[in-house]
CSV table of C-alpha atoms and ligand atoms in Angstrom, one decimal:
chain,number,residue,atom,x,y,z
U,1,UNK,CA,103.9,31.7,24.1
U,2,UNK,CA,101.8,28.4,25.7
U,3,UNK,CA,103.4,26.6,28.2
U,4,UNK,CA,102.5,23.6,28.2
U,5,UNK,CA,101.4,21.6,31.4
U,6,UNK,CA,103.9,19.4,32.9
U,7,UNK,CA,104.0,16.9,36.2
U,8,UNK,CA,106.0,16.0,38.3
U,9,UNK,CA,106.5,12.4,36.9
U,10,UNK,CA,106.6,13.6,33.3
U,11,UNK,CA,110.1,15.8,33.8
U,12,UNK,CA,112.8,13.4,32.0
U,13,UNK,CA,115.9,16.4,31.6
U,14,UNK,CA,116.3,18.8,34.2
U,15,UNK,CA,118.9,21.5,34.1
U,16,UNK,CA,119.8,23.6,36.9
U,17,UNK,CA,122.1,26.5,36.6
U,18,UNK,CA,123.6,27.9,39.9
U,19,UNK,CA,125.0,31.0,41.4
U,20,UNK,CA,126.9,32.2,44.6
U,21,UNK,CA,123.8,32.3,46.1
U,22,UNK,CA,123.8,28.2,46.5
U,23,UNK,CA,127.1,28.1,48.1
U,24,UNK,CA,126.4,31.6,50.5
U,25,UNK,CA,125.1,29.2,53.7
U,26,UNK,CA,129.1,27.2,52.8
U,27,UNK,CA,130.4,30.3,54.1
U,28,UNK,CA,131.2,31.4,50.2
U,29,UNK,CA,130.8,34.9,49.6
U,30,UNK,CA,128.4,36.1,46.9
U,31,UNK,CA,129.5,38.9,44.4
U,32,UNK,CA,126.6,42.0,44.6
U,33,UNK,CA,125.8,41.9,48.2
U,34,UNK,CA,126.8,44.2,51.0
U,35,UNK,CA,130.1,42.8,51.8
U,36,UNK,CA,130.4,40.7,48.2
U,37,UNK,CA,133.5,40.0,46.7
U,38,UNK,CA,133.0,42.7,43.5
U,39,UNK,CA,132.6,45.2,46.9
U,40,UNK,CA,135.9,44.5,48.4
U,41,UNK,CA,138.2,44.2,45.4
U,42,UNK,CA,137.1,45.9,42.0
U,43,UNK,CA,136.3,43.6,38.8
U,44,UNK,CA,139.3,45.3,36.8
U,45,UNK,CA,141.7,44.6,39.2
U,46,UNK,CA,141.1,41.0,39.4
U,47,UNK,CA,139.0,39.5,36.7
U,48,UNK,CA,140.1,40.5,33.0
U,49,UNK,CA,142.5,39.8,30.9
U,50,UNK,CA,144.1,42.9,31.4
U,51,UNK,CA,144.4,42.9,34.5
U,52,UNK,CA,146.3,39.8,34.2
U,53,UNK,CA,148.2,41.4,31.5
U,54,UNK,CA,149.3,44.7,34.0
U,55,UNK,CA,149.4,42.4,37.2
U,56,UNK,CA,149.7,39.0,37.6
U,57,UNK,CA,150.9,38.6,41.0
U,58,UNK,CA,147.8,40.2,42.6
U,59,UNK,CA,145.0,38.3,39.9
U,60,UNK,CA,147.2,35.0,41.2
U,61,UNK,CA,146.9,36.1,44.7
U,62,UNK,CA,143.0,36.7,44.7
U,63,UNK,CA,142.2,33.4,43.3
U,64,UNK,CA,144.9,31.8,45.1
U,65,UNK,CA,142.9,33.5,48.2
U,66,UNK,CA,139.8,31.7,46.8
U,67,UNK,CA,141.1,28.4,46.4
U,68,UNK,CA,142.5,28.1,49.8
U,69,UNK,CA,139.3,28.5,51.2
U,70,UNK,CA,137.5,25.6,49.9
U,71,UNK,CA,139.7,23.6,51.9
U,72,UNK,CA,137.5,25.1,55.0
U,73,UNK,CA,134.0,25.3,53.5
U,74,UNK,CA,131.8,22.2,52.9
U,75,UNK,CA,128.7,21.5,50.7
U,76,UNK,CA,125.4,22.7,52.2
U,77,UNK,CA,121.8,20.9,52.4
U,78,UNK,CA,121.3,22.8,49.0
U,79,UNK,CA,124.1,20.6,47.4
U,80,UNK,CA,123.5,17.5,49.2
U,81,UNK,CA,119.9,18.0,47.6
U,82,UNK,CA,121.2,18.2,44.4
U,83,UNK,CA,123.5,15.3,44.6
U,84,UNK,CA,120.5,13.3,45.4
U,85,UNK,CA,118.6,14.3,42.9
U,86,UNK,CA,120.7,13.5,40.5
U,87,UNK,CA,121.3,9.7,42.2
U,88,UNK,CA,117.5,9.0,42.5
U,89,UNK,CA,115.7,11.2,39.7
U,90,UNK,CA,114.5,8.8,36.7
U,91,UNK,CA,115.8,11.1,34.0
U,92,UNK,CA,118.8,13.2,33.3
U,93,UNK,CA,119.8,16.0,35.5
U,94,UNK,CA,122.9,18.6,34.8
U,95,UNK,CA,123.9,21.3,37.5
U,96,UNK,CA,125.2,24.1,35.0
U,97,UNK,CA,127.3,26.1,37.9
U,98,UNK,CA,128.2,29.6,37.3
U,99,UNK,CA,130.4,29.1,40.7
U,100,UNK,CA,134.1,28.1,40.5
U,101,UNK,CA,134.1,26.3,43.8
U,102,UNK,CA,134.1,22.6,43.9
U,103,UNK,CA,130.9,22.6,46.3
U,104,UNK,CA,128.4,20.3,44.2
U,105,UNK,CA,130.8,17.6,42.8
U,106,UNK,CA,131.1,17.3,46.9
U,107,UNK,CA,127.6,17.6,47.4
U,108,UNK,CA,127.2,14.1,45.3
U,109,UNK,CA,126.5,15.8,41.4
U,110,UNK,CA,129.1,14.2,38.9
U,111,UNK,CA,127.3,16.4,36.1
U,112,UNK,CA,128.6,19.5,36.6
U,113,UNK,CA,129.2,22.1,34.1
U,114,UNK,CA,131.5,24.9,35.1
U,115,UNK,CA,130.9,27.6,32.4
U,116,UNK,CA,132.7,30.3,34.5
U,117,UNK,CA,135.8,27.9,35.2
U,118,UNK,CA,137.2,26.5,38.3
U,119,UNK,CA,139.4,27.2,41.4
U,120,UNK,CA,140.7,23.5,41.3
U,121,UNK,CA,142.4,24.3,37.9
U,122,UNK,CA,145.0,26.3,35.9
U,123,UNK,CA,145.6,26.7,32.0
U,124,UNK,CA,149.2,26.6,30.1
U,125,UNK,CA,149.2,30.3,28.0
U,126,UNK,CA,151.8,27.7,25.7
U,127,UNK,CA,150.6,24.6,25.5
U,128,UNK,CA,146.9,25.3,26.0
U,129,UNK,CA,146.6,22.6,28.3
U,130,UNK,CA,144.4,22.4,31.9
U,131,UNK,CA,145.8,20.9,35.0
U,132,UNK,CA,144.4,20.1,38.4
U,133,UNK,CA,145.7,22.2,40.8
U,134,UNK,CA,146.4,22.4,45.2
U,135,UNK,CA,147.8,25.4,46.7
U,136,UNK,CA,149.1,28.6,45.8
U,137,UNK,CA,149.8,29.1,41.8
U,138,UNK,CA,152.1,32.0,41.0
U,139,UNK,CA,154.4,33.1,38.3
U,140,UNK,CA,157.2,31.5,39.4
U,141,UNK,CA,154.9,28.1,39.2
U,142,UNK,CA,155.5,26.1,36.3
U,143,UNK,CA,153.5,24.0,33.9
U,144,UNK,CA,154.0,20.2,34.1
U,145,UNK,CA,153.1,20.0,30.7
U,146,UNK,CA,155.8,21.9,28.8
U,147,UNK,CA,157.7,23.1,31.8
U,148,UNK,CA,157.4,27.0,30.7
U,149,UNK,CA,157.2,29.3,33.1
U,150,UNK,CA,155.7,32.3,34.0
U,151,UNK,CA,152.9,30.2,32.1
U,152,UNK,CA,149.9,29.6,34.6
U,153,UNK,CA,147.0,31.4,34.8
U,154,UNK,CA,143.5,29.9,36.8
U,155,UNK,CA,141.3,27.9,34.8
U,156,UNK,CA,138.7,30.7,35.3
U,157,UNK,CA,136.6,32.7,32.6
U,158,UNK,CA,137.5,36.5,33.5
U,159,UNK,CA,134.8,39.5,32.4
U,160,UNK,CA,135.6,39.8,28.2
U,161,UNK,CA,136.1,35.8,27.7
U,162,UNK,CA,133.7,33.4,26.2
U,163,UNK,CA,132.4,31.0,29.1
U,164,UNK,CA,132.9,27.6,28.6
U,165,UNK,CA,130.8,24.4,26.9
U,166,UNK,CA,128.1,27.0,25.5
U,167,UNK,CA,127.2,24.8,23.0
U,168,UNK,CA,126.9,22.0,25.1
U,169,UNK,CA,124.8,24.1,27.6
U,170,UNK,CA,122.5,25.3,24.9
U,171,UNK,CA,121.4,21.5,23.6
U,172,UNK,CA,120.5,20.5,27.1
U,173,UNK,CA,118.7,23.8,27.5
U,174,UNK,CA,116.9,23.0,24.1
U,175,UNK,CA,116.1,19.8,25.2
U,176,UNK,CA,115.2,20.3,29.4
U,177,UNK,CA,111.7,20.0,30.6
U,178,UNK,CA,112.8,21.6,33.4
U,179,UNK,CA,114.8,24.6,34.5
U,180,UNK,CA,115.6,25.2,37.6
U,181,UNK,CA,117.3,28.3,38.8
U,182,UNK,CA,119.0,28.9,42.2
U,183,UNK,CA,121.2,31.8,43.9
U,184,UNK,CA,121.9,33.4,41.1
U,185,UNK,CA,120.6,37.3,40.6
U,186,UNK,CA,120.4,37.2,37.1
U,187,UNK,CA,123.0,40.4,36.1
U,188,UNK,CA,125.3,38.2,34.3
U,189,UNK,CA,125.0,37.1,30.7
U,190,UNK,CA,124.9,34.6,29.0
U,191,UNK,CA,123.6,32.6,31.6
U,192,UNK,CA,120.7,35.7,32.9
U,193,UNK,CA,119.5,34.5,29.6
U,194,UNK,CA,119.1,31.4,29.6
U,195,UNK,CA,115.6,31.2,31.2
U,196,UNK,CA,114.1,32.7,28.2
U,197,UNK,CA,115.7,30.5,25.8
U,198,UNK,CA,114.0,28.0,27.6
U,199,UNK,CA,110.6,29.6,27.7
U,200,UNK,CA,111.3,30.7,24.1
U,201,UNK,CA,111.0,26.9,23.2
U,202,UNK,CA,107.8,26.7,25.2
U,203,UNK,CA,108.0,23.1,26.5
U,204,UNK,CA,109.8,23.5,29.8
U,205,UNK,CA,108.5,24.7,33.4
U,206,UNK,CA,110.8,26.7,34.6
U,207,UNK,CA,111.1,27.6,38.5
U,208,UNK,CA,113.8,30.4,40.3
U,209,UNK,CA,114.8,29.9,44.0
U,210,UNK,CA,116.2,32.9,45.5
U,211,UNK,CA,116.7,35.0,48.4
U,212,UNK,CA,115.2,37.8,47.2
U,213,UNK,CA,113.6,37.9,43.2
U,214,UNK,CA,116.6,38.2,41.1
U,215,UNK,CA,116.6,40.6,38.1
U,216,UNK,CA,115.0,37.9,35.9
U,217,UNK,CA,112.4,37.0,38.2
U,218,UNK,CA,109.5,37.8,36.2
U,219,UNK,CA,110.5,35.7,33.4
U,220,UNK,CA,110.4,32.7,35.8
U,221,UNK,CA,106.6,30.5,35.8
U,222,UNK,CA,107.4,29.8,39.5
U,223,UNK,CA,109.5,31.7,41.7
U,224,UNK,CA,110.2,30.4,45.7
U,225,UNK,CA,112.2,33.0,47.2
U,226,UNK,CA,114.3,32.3,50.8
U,227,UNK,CA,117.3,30.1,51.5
U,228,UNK,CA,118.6,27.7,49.2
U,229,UNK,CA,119.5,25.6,51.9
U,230,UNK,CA,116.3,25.5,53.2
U,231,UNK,CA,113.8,25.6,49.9
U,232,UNK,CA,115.9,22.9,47.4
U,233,UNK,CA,115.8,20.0,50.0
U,234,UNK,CA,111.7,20.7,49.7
U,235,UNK,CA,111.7,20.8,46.3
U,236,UNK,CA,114.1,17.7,45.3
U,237,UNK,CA,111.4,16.3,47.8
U,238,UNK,CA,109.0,16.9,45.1
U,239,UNK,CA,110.8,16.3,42.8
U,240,UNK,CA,111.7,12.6,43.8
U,241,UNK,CA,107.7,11.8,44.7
Y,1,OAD,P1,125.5,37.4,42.7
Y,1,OAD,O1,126.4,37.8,43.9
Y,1,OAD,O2,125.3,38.4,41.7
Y,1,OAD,O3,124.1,37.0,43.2
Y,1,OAD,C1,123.9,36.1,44.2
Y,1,OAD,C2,122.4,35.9,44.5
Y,1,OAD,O4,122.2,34.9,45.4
Y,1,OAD,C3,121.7,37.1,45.0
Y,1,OAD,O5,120.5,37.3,44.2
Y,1,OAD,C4,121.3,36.7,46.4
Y,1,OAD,O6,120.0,37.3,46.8
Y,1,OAD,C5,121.2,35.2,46.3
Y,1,OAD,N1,121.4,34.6,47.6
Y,1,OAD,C6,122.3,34.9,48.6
Y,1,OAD,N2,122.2,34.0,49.6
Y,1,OAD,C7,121.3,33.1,49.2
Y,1,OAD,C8,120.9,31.9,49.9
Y,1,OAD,N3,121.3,31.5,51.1
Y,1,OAD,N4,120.0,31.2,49.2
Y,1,OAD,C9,119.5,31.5,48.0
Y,1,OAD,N5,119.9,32.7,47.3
Y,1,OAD,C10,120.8,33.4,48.0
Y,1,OAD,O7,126.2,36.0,42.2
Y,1,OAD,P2,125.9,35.3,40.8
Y,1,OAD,O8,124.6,35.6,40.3
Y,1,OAD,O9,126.4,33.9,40.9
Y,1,OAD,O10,131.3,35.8,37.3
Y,1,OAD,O11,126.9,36.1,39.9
Y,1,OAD,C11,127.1,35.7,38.5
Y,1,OAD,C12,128.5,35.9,38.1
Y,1,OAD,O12,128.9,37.3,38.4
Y,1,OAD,C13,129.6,35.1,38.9
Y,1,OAD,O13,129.7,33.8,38.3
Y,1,OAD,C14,130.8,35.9,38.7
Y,1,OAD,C15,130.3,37.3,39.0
Y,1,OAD,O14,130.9,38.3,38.4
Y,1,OAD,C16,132.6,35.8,37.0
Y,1,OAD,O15,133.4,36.0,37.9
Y,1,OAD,C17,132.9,35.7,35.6
């Protein structure tokens, strides 16, 4: 497939789809490293619908663990960047987020797409409905929709479930000129994918930041591998010439 050339000043749409990776110098810890979250408490314990199903005190305790936390985290440079892109860039830009922390809508970004959920929020297993949530959510906590109770779970998409506002996420991939990937190391589908739907439609450039090259790198036109923190302040830079 061609790609065709683009500048700087032609990008109109950019997406950028984020991992743990952008939130790691916050103080967040990533999933696959040494010392990742998937290494200290096992993915069937904690995220699947079964292990909701066999124990919800402990899946409510983990995230309930998680949500605390933001309250002693803050954006990095990496967000900041990213909020200011999307004040100053002459065009559209959408942060697609595979992170459940509320780091980028803090960093400045009100388009934010969380298709793996978010801490902030719990779901009603009756009424279906989502609610912003502070503080600890157990079974005992009940919804202040339709007042059943146990009836909370976190508003987050567990291993087996369909992440969210796919369709959504696939127009504004159809339609980017740029994609933009960062701290993310590309194991996890569907969004490990989604660089080569873009290059598949042959129109966008499409650029990975890193620590290290993530299992995808090779699919990437450009790849600039180090600290997020350090590398998207340069390249917003660029991006805002
Ligand atoms: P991973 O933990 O799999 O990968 C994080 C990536 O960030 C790695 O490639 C690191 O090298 C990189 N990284 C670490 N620190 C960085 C820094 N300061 N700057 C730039 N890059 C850095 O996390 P994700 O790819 O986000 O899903 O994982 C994807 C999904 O898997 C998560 O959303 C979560 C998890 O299971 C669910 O829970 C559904």
């Amino acid at each position: 497939m061609c790609q065709k050339e683009n500048t700087v000043a032609s990008y109109k749409n950019i997406v950028v789809l984020t991992g743990a990776g952008v939130s790691a110098e916050s103080g967040v810890a990533t999933f696959r490293e040494n010392g990742g979250l998937w290494e200290q408490h096992r993915v069937e314990d904690v995220a699947t619908p079964e292990a909701f199903a066999r124990d919800p005190d402990m899946v409510q305790s983990f995230y309930n663990m998680r949500r605390a936390q933001l309250a002693s985290v803050g954006p990095n440079a990496a967000h900041s960047a990213l909020g200011l892109l999307e004040k100053k860039f002459d065009g559209h830009v959408t942060v697609v987020t595979q992170n459940v922390d509320n780091l980028h809508e803090r960093g400045g970004s009100s388009t934010v797409i969380h298709m793996h959920g978010e801490l902030t929020k719990v779901r009603c297993s009756y009424c279906r409905n989502v609610f912003e949530w502070q503080g600890d959510c157990t079974q005992a906590s009940r919804c202040p929709g339709c007042f059943n109770q146990p009836a909370l779970r976190p508003h987050i998409v567990w291993f087996g479930e369909m992440p969210f506002e796919m369709d959504r996420i696939e127009s504004l991939l159809r339609a980017c000129d740029l994609f933009i990937s960062i701290g993310t190391s590309g194991s996890v589908y569907p969004a490990a994918g989604f660089v080569s739907l873009v290059r598949s439609i042959g129109h966008a450039h499409t650029i990975e930041v890193n620590l290290e090259p993530s299992d995808g790198a090779s699919y990437f036109a450009e790849t600039r591998h180090g600290k997020a923190g350090s590398l998207v302040p340069l390249l917003v830079d660029e991006l805002l010439v």
